Amino acid sequence: MFRTSILASLIFGLTGIAVFAEDARQLTCSGTMIEPSAMSPSPETVVMTLGPAQKITLDLGKGVVNARRLSDNKIQLKFRTKEFEGEYFHYTGDLFFIYKTGHLMKLMCEKRAG
């Protein structure tokens, strides 16, 4: 009985460590929205959260938007929302939003402090 409870505690502890290792990673991304009509670019800031279970959330300053992951590999993460498709490049930190309206947002991401 004592062995079983120790084994159960050990398994539970290791499971807790595995879940902790999958904590969300937050990135602060800044760049510009590029208009299709060659108007001057407007500055933008986005907070992207890459969470456990392949969850992606984006704070565009107007509330949080959930994105659906399309693909993810060592080089590129692709995702989609109702308004745009996104591409994030892991090595460089480049983030692009390609809007259905023809707009393009180009951002550079860094790991969020804190």
Tab-separated table of N, CA, C and O in Angstrom:
chain	number	residue	atom	x	y	z
A	1	MET	N	0.831	-1.202	0.000
A	1	MET	CA	0.000	0.000	0.000
A	1	MET	C	0.866	1.253	0.000
A	1	MET	O	0.604	2.187	-0.734
A	2	PHE	N	1.901	1.233	0.834
A	2	PHE	CA	2.794	2.385	0.927
A	2	PHE	C	3.513	2.618	-0.404
A	2	PHE	O	3.628	3.748	-0.863
A	3	ARG	N	3.962	1.514	-1.028
A	3	ARG	CA	4.631	1.619	-2.336
A	3	ARG	C	3.703	2.208	-3.390
A	3	ARG	O	4.107	3.007	-4.215
A	4	THR	N	2.472	1.779	-3.375
A	4	THR	CA	1.492	2.258	-4.351
A	4	THR	C	1.275	3.755	-4.196
A	4	THR	O	1.224	4.480	-5.191
A	5	SER	N	1.166	4.237	-2.967
A	5	SER	CA	0.934	5.669	-2.769
A	5	SER	C	2.163	6.481	-3.174
A	5	SER	O	2.038	7.572	-3.732
A	6	ILE	N	3.369	5.973	-2.945
A	6	ILE	CA	4.582	6.674	-3.355
A	6	ILE	C	4.669	6.699	-4.877
A	6	ILE	O	4.975	7.725	-5.470
A	7	LEU	N	4.364	5.560	-5.509
A	7	LEU	CA	4.388	5.490	-6.964
A	7	LEU	C	3.359	6.448	-7.567
A	7	LEU	O	3.657	7.160	-8.527
A	8	ALA	N	2.177	6.494	-6.985
A	8	ALA	CA	1.140	7.402	-7.477
A	8	ALA	C	1.585	8.854	-7.314
A	8	ALA	O	1.390	9.682	-8.220
A	9	SER	N	2.213	9.184	-6.196
A	9	SER	CA	2.703	10.551	-5.974
A	9	SER	C	3.787	10.912	-6.976
A	9	SER	O	3.820	12.026	-7.501
A	10	LEU	N	4.661	9.969	-7.267
A	10	LEU	CA	5.732	10.200	-8.216
A	10	LEU	C	5.171	10.440	-9.623
A	10	LEU	O	5.577	11.374	-10.314
A	11	ILE	N	4.221	9.635	-10.036
A	11	ILE	CA	3.604	9.787	-11.360
A	11	ILE	C	2.874	11.122	-11.451
A	11	ILE	O	3.007	11.855	-12.427
A	12	PHE	N	2.127	11.460	-10.392
A	12	PHE	CA	1.407	12.736	-10.375
A	12	PHE	C	2.385	13.905	-10.446
A	12	PHE	O	2.165	14.868	-11.171
A	13	GLY	N	3.486	13.819	-9.743
A	13	GLY	CA	4.505	14.878	-9.752
A	13	GLY	C	5.133	15.048	-11.113
A	13	GLY	O	5.331	16.165	-11.591
A	14	LEU	N	5.457	13.953	-11.785
A	14	LEU	CA	6.045	14.037	-13.117
A	14	LEU	C	5.048	14.580	-14.129
A	14	LEU	O	5.418	15.321	-15.032
A	15	THR	N	3.784	14.234	-13.985
A	15	THR	CA	2.750	14.767	-14.861
A	15	THR	C	2.638	16.273	-14.681
A	15	THR	O	2.509	17.011	-15.647
A	16	GLY	N	2.710	16.738	-13.448
A	16	GLY	CA	2.669	18.176	-13.174
A	16	GLY	C	3.832	18.893	-13.818
A	16	GLY	O	3.687	19.998	-14.349
A	17	ILE	N	5.012	18.293	-13.819
A	17	ILE	CA	6.186	18.896	-14.455
A	17	ILE	C	5.979	18.971	-15.959
A	17	ILE	O	6.298	19.967	-16.585
A	18	ALA	N	5.426	17.936	-16.560
A	18	ALA	CA	5.186	17.929	-18.002
A	18	ALA	C	4.196	19.024	-18.395
A	18	ALA	O	4.377	19.707	-19.400
A	19	VAL	N	3.151	19.219	-17.601
A	19	VAL	CA	2.174	20.259	-17.890
A	19	VAL	C	2.822	21.630	-17.739
A	19	VAL	O	2.619	22.530	-18.542
A	20	PHE	N	3.654	21.800	-16.718
A	20	PHE	CA	4.351	23.069	-16.504
A	20	PHE	C	5.259	23.391	-17.683
A	20	PHE	O	5.382	24.533	-18.085
A	21	ALA	N	5.877	22.378	-18.264
A	21	ALA	CA	6.782	22.589	-19.396
A	21	ALA	C	6.034	23.096	-20.623
A	21	ALA	O	6.623	23.693	-21.505
A	22	GLU	N	4.728	22.863	-20.680
A	22	GLU	CA	3.931	23.298	-21.827
A	22	GLU	C	3.252	24.639	-21.589
A	22	GLU	O	2.271	24.958	-22.225
A	23	ASP	N	3.767	25.450	-20.670
A	23	ASP	CA	3.184	26.764	-20.424
A	23	ASP	C	3.150	27.581	-21.701
A	23	ASP	O	3.949	27.390	-22.607
A	24	ALA	N	2.239	28.524	-21.719
A	24	ALA	CA	2.097	29.388	-22.884
A	24	ALA	C	3.335	30.258	-23.079
A	24	ALA	O	3.982	30.668	-22.128
A	25	ARG	N	3.653	30.501	-24.325
A	25	ARG	CA	4.764	31.387	-24.689
A	25	ARG	C	4.155	32.637	-25.305
A	25	ARG	O	3.391	32.562	-26.266
A	26	GLN	N	4.468	33.803	-24.730
A	26	GLN	CA	3.927	35.061	-25.236
A	26	GLN	C	4.994	35.828	-25.998
A	26	GLN	O	6.135	35.922	-25.559
A	27	LEU	N	4.565	36.374	-27.132
A	27	LEU	CA	5.444	37.169	-27.981
A	27	LEU	C	4.806	38.536	-28.196
A	27	LEU	O	3.600	38.632	-28.423
A	28	THR	N	5.614	39.582	-28.111
A	28	THR	CA	5.160	40.920	-28.466
A	28	THR	C	5.682	41.220	-29.857
A	28	THR	O	6.878	41.114	-30.120
A	29	CYS	N	4.766	41.581	-30.743
A	29	CYS	CA	5.111	41.781	-32.142
A	29	CYS	C	4.754	43.205	-32.549
A	29	CYS	O	3.652	43.667	-32.275
A	30	SER	N	5.681	43.887	-33.184
A	30	SER	CA	5.399	45.244	-33.652
A	30	SER	C	5.824	45.380	-35.106
A	30	SER	O	6.772	44.740	-35.557
A	31	GLY	N	5.081	46.211	-35.814
A	31	GLY	CA	5.354	46.410	-37.222
A	31	GLY	C	4.357	47.359	-37.827
A	31	GLY	O	3.853	48.251	-37.154
A	32	THR	N	4.027	47.138	-39.095
A	32	THR	CA	3.135	48.057	-39.797
A	32	THR	C	2.080	47.312	-40.607
A	32	THR	O	2.300	46.211	-41.085
A	33	MET	N	0.939	47.992	-40.737
A	33	MET	CA	-0.129	47.536	-41.624
A	33	MET	C	0.134	48.200	-42.961
A	33	MET	O	0.286	49.423	-43.040
A	34	ILE	N	0.220	47.417	-44.007
A	34	ILE	CA	0.499	47.943	-45.337
A	34	ILE	C	-0.813	47.956	-46.119
A	34	ILE	O	-1.456	46.920	-46.280
A	35	GLU	N	-1.183	49.121	-46.571
A	35	GLU	CA	-2.443	49.305	-47.295
A	35	GLU	C	-2.252	48.963	-48.772
A	35	GLU	O	-1.209	49.276	-49.340
A	36	PRO	N	-3.233	48.370	-49.429
A	36	PRO	CA	-3.093	48.042	-50.852
A	36	PRO	C	-3.051	49.280	-51.744
A	36	PRO	O	-2.523	49.240	-52.840
A	37	SER	N	-3.564	50.396	-51.271
A	37	SER	CA	-3.616	51.602	-52.102
A	37	SER	C	-2.391	52.493	-51.903
A	37	SER	O	-2.428	53.672	-52.220
A	38	ALA	N	-1.306	51.941	-51.378
A	38	ALA	CA	-0.031	52.639	-51.184
A	38	ALA	C	-0.138	53.836	-50.241
A	38	ALA	O	0.640	54.763	-50.326
A	39	MET	N	-1.125	53.820	-49.340
A	39	MET	CA	-1.201	54.856	-48.312
A	39	MET	C	-0.050	54.615	-47.337
A	39	MET	O	0.567	53.558	-47.345
A	40	SER	N	0.229	55.582	-46.503
A	40	SER	CA	1.349	55.415	-45.575
A	40	SER	C	1.041	54.295	-44.578
A	40	SER	O	-0.084	54.169	-44.097
A	41	PRO	N	2.037	53.460	-44.261
A	41	PRO	CA	1.832	52.352	-43.331
A	41	PRO	C	1.516	52.853	-41.925
A	41	PRO	O	2.044	53.873	-41.493
A	42	SER	N	0.643	52.149	-41.238
A	42	SER	CA	0.296	52.532	-39.866
A	42	SER	C	0.943	51.551	-38.882
A	42	SER	O	0.923	50.346	-39.101
A	43	PRO	N	1.532	52.069	-37.772
A	43	PRO	CA	2.195	51.191	-36.801
A	43	PRO	C	1.187	50.323	-36.046
A	43	PRO	O	0.086	50.767	-35.739
A	44	GLU	N	1.577	49.084	-35.754
A	44	GLU	CA	0.708	48.131	-35.077
A	44	GLU	C	1.512	47.349	-34.038
A	44	GLU	O	2.714	47.125	-34.222
A	45	THR	N	0.838	46.925	-32.965
A	45	THR	CA	1.437	46.043	-31.967
A	45	THR	C	0.456	44.914	-31.681
A	45	THR	O	-0.740	45.152	-31.514
A	46	VAL	N	0.960	43.693	-31.640
A	46	VAL	CA	0.150	42.499	-31.417
A	46	VAL	C	0.838	41.652	-30.357
A	46	VAL	O	2.061	41.537	-30.357
A	47	VAL	N	0.049	41.065	-29.451
A	47	VAL	CA	0.583	40.085	-28.504
A	47	VAL	C	0.063	38.726	-28.938
A	47	VAL	O	-1.148	38.494	-28.990
A	48	MET	N	0.989	37.838	-29.282
A	48	MET	CA	0.624	36.494	-29.730
A	48	MET	C	0.993	35.508	-28.627
A	48	MET	O	2.110	35.541	-28.113
A	49	THR	N	0.042	34.663	-28.271
A	49	THR	CA	0.266	33.644	-27.252
A	49	THR	C	0.166	32.271	-27.897
A	49	THR	O	-0.850	31.947	-28.508
A	50	LEU	N	1.244	31.510	-27.779
A	50	LEU	CA	1.278	30.132	-28.267
A	50	LEU	C	1.147	29.244	-27.044
A	50	LEU	O	2.081	29.104	-26.265
A	51	GLY	N	-0.035	28.686	-26.862
A	51	GLY	CA	-0.326	27.948	-25.651
A	51	GLY	C	-0.235	26.451	-25.823
A	51	GLY	O	0.015	25.948	-26.912
A	52	PRO	N	-0.460	25.763	-24.708
A	52	PRO	CA	-0.470	24.301	-24.772
A	52	PRO	C	-1.642	23.819	-25.629
A	52	PRO	O	-2.572	24.569	-25.892
A	53	ALA	N	-1.542	22.603	-26.058
A	53	ALA	CA	-2.581	21.974	-26.888
A	53	ALA	C	-2.787	22.739	-28.194
A	53	ALA	O	-3.888	22.834	-28.703
A	54	GLN	N	-1.700	23.314	-28.714
A	54	GLN	CA	-1.694	23.994	-30.011
A	54	GLN	C	-2.645	25.182	-30.083
A	54	GLN	O	-3.139	25.540	-31.138
A	55	LYS	N	-2.901	25.834	-28.944
A	55	LYS	CA	-3.795	26.983	-28.905
A	55	LYS	C	-3.030	28.256	-29.260
A	55	LYS	O	-1.950	28.504	-28.757
A	56	ILE	N	-3.609	29.069	-30.146
A	56	ILE	CA	-3.019	30.335	-30.558
A	56	ILE	C	-4.034	31.437	-30.293
A	56	ILE	O	-5.174	31.361	-30.763
A	57	THR	N	-3.630	32.461	-29.529
A	57	THR	CA	-4.479	33.624	-29.326
A	57	THR	C	-3.703	34.870	-29.706
A	57	THR	O	-2.489	34.940	-29.550
A	58	LEU	N	-4.432	35.856	-30.220
A	58	LEU	CA	-3.842	37.103	-30.684
A	58	LEU	C	-4.584	38.270	-30.060
A	58	LEU	O	-5.817	38.325	-30.134
A	59	ASP	N	-3.848	39.177	-29.427
A	59	ASP	CA	-4.434	40.405	-28.903
A	59	ASP	C	-4.028	41.534	-29.835
A	59	ASP	O	-2.881	41.965	-29.841
A	60	LEU	N	-4.979	41.982	-30.626
A	60	LEU	CA	-4.730	43.023	-31.621
A	60	LEU	C	-5.064	44.413	-31.082
A	60	LEU	O	-5.146	45.370	-31.839
A	61	GLY	N	-5.278	44.519	-29.773
A	61	GLY	CA	-5.627	45.798	-29.174
A	61	GLY	C	-7.115	46.075	-29.159
A	61	GLY	O	-7.573	47.071	-28.636
A	62	LYS	N	-7.903	45.187	-29.748
A	62	LYS	CA	-9.364	45.337	-29.805
A	62	LYS	C	-10.030	44.092	-29.241
A	62	LYS	O	-11.105	43.721	-29.664
A	63	GLY	N	-9.337	43.410	-28.336
A	63	GLY	CA	-9.839	42.158	-27.792
A	63	GLY	C	-9.037	40.984	-28.318
A	63	GLY	O	-8.306	41.101	-29.300
A	64	VAL	N	-9.190	39.861	-27.663
A	64	VAL	CA	-8.420	38.665	-28.006
A	64	VAL	C	-9.150	37.856	-29.074
A	64	VAL	O	-10.362	37.689	-29.023
A	65	VAL	N	-8.394	37.382	-30.057
A	65	VAL	CA	-8.925	36.573	-31.153
A	65	VAL	C	-8.255	35.203	-31.105
A	65	VAL	O	-7.038	35.111	-30.947
A	66	ASN	N	-9.049	34.154	-31.214
A	66	ASN	CA	-8.498	32.798	-31.293
A	66	ASN	C	-8.223	32.449	-32.748
A	66	ASN	O	-8.995	32.801	-33.633
A	67	ALA	N	-7.108	31.759	-32.962
A	67	ALA	CA	-6.744	31.354	-34.316
A	67	ALA	C	-6.692	29.831	-34.393
A	67	ALA	O	-6.394	29.165	-33.405
A	68	ARG	N	-6.972	29.323	-35.572
A	68	ARG	CA	-6.918	27.878	-35.810
A	68	ARG	C	-5.594	27.552	-36.484
A	68	ARG	O	-5.245	28.123	-37.521
A	69	ARG	N	-4.851	26.642	-35.885
A	69	ARG	CA	-3.547	26.237	-36.421
A	69	ARG	C	-3.757	25.401	-37.680
A	69	ARG	O	-4.510	24.440	-37.685
A	70	LEU	N	-3.079	25.789	-38.762
A	70	LEU	CA	-3.151	25.032	-40.009
A	70	LEU	C	-1.985	24.071	-40.132
A	70	LEU	O	-2.146	22.937	-40.568
A	71	SER	N	-0.783	24.553	-39.773
A	71	SER	CA	0.400	23.698	-39.793
A	71	SER	C	1.473	24.319	-38.906
A	71	SER	O	1.451	25.520	-38.629
A	72	ASP	N	2.387	23.484	-38.459
A	72	ASP	CA	3.485	23.947	-37.619
A	72	ASP	C	4.657	22.992	-37.808
A	72	ASP	O	4.504	21.784	-37.693
A	73	ASN	N	5.811	23.557	-38.143
A	73	ASN	CA	7.018	22.758	-38.244
A	73	ASN	C	8.176	23.580	-37.674
A	73	ASN	O	7.947	24.638	-37.097
A	74	LYS	N	9.392	23.140	-37.842
A	74	LYS	CA	10.540	23.840	-37.259
A	74	LYS	C	10.719	25.245	-37.826
A	74	LYS	O	11.274	26.111	-37.171
A	75	ILE	N	10.252	25.470	-39.033
A	75	ILE	CA	10.476	26.753	-39.700
A	75	ILE	C	9.280	27.691	-39.577
A	75	ILE	O	9.428	28.854	-39.246
A	76	GLN	N	8.070	27.190	-39.830
A	76	GLN	CA	6.913	28.064	-39.986
A	76	GLN	C	5.676	27.536	-39.276
A	76	GLN	O	5.388	26.351	-39.317
A	77	LEU	N	4.946	28.471	-38.662
A	77	LEU	CA	3.639	28.205	-38.068
A	77	LEU	C	2.612	28.953	-38.914
A	77	LEU	O	2.750	30.154	-39.149
A	78	LYS	N	1.602	28.231	-39.404
A	78	LYS	CA	0.526	28.853	-40.184
A	78	LYS	C	-0.770	28.720	-39.409
A	78	LYS	O	-1.052	27.659	-38.845
A	79	PHE	N	-1.561	29.811	-39.407
A	79	PHE	CA	-2.838	29.794	-38.704
A	79	PHE	C	-3.832	30.696	-39.414
A	79	PHE	O	-3.474	31.459	-40.310
A	80	ARG	N	-5.098	30.589	-39.014
A	80	ARG	CA	-6.167	31.331	-39.696
A	80	ARG	C	-7.179	31.840	-38.680
A	80	ARG	O	-7.497	31.166	-37.709
A	81	THR	N	-7.693	33.049	-38.939
A	81	THR	CA	-8.846	33.596	-38.226
A	81	THR	C	-9.912	33.905	-39.276
A	81	THR	O	-9.711	33.642	-40.460
A	82	LYS	N	-11.004	34.501	-38.856
A	82	LYS	CA	-12.042	34.872	-39.817
A	82	LYS	C	-11.568	35.965	-40.770
A	82	LYS	O	-11.986	36.016	-41.915
A	83	GLU	N	-10.673	36.845	-40.303
A	83	GLU	CA	-10.259	38.006	-41.085
A	83	GLU	C	-8.974	37.827	-41.881
A	83	GLU	O	-8.768	38.506	-42.883
A	84	PHE	N	-8.081	36.944	-41.427
A	84	PHE	CA	-6.777	36.833	-42.083
A	84	PHE	C	-6.136	35.472	-41.866
A	84	PHE	O	-6.561	34.699	-41.013
A	85	GLU	N	-5.101	35.221	-42.672
A	85	GLU	CA	-4.214	34.081	-42.458
A	85	GLU	C	-2.912	34.624	-41.907
A	85	GLU	O	-2.469	35.703	-42.297
A	86	GLY	N	-2.306	33.874	-41.000
A	86	GLY	CA	-1.061	34.310	-40.396
A	86	GLY	C	0.050	33.316	-40.654
A	86	GLY	O	-0.193	32.114	-40.773
A	87	GLU	N	1.267	33.845	-40.757
A	87	GLU	CA	2.457	33.015	-40.910
A	87	GLU	C	3.525	33.562	-39.974
A	87	GLU	O	3.878	34.738	-40.062
A	88	TYR	N	4.006	32.702	-39.076
A	88	TYR	CA	5.058	33.086	-38.135
A	88	TYR	C	6.279	32.219	-38.413
A	88	TYR	O	6.165	30.994	-38.518
A	89	PHE	N	7.440	32.846	-38.544
A	89	PHE	CA	8.676	32.135	-38.828
A	89	PHE	C	9.492	32.031	-37.542
A	89	PHE	O	9.945	33.048	-36.998
A	90	HIS	N	9.650	30.806	-37.040
A	90	HIS	CA	10.295	30.551	-35.747
A	90	HIS	C	11.725	31.080	-35.683
A	90	HIS	O	12.134	31.633	-34.665
A	91	TYR	N	12.512	30.903	-36.721
A	91	TYR	CA	13.931	31.287	-36.689
A	91	TYR	C	14.137	32.795	-36.660
A	91	TYR	O	15.019	33.294	-35.983
A	92	THR	N	13.342	33.526	-37.425
A	92	THR	CA	13.566	34.963	-37.569
A	92	THR	C	12.653	35.825	-36.699
A	92	THR	O	12.949	36.990	-36.469
A	93	GLY	N	11.507	35.277	-36.260
A	93	GLY	CA	10.542	36.059	-35.486
A	93	GLY	C	9.631	36.907	-36.360
A	93	GLY	O	8.863	37.721	-35.857
A	94	ASP	N	9.690	36.722	-37.676
A	94	ASP	CA	8.813	37.470	-38.585
A	94	ASP	C	7.392	36.919	-38.505
A	94	ASP	O	7.181	35.704	-38.464
A	95	LEU	N	6.422	37.828	-38.494
A	95	LEU	CA	5.010	37.464	-38.457
A	95	LEU	C	4.291	38.255	-39.540
A	95	LEU	O	4.462	39.469	-39.648
A	96	PHE	N	3.494	37.566	-40.344
A	96	PHE	CA	2.727	38.211	-41.406
A	96	PHE	C	1.258	37.862	-41.234
A	96	PHE	O	0.915	36.709	-40.983
A	97	PHE	N	0.388	38.873	-41.385
A	97	PHE	CA	-1.051	38.666	-41.455
A	97	PHE	C	-1.467	39.054	-42.863
A	97	PHE	O	-1.228	40.179	-43.301
A	98	ILE	N	-2.094	38.139	-43.585
A	98	ILE	CA	-2.564	38.384	-44.940
A	98	ILE	C	-4.094	38.453	-44.866
A	98	ILE	O	-4.769	37.434	-44.682
A	99	TYR	N	-4.622	39.666	-44.956
A	99	TYR	CA	-6.056	39.898	-44.782
A	99	TYR	C	-6.824	39.598	-46.060
A	99	TYR	O	-6.322	39.808	-47.167
A	100	LYS	N	-8.067	39.161	-45.902
A	100	LYS	CA	-8.945	38.899	-47.049
A	100	LYS	C	-9.264	40.183	-47.800
A	100	LYS	O	-9.607	40.142	-48.973
A	101	THR	N	-9.111	41.326	-47.124
A	101	THR	CA	-9.397	42.630	-47.750
A	101	THR	C	-8.262	43.108	-48.643
A	101	THR	O	-8.393	44.129	-49.314
A	102	GLY	N	-7.122	42.399	-48.639
A	102	GLY	CA	-5.987	42.806	-49.453
A	102	GLY	C	-4.895	43.509	-48.666
A	102	GLY	O	-3.854	43.848	-49.202
A	103	HIS	N	-5.114	43.740	-47.382
A	103	HIS	CA	-4.108	44.363	-46.526
A	103	HIS	C	-3.057	43.331	-46.118
A	103	HIS	O	-3.325	42.129	-46.094
A	104	LEU	N	-1.887	43.819	-45.782
A	104	LEU	CA	-0.804	42.973	-45.289
A	104	LEU	C	-0.224	43.628	-44.043
A	104	LEU	O	0.054	44.829	-44.041
A	105	MET	N	-0.088	42.859	-42.965
A	105	MET	CA	0.570	43.365	-41.775
A	105	MET	C	1.874	42.593	-41.615
A	105	MET	O	1.878	41.360	-41.645
A	106	LYS	N	2.967	43.329	-41.498
A	106	LYS	CA	4.287	42.726	-41.325
A	106	LYS	C	4.814	43.141	-39.960
A	106	LYS	O	4.911	44.335	-39.669
A	107	LEU	N	5.129	42.137	-39.131
A	107	LEU	CA	5.553	42.387	-37.759
A	107	LEU	C	6.825	41.621	-37.433
A	107	LEU	O	7.130	40.619	-38.065
A	108	MET	N	7.528	42.094	-36.422
A	108	MET	CA	8.704	41.407	-35.893
A	108	MET	C	8.406	41.080	-34.433
A	108	MET	O	8.012	41.953	-33.671
A	109	CYS	N	8.587	39.805	-34.043
A	109	CYS	CA	8.209	39.356	-32.703
A	109	CYS	C	9.434	39.093	-31.828
A	109	CYS	O	10.473	38.644	-32.299
A	110	GLU	N	9.237	39.383	-30.542
A	110	GLU	CA	10.230	39.078	-29.518
A	110	GLU	C	9.510	38.446	-28.344
A	110	GLU	O	8.345	38.733	-28.101
A	111	LYS	N	10.233	37.624	-27.615
A	111	LYS	CA	9.670	36.988	-26.431
A	111	LYS	C	9.258	38.076	-25.441
A	111	LYS	O	10.018	39.004	-25.203
A	112	ARG	N	8.050	37.970	-24.927
A	112	ARG	CA	7.508	38.996	-24.038
A	112	ARG	C	8.170	38.916	-22.675
A	112	ARG	O	8.288	37.838	-22.087
A	113	ALA	N	8.604	40.042	-22.164
A	113	ALA	CA	9.241	40.106	-20.842
A	113	ALA	C	8.183	39.938	-19.761
A	113	ALA	O	7.081	40.420	-19.876
A	114	GLY	N	8.582	39.271	-18.696
A	114	GLY	CA	7.679	39.170	-17.553
A	114	GLY	C	7.208	37.854	-17.297
A	114	GLY	O	6.791	36.919	-17.280
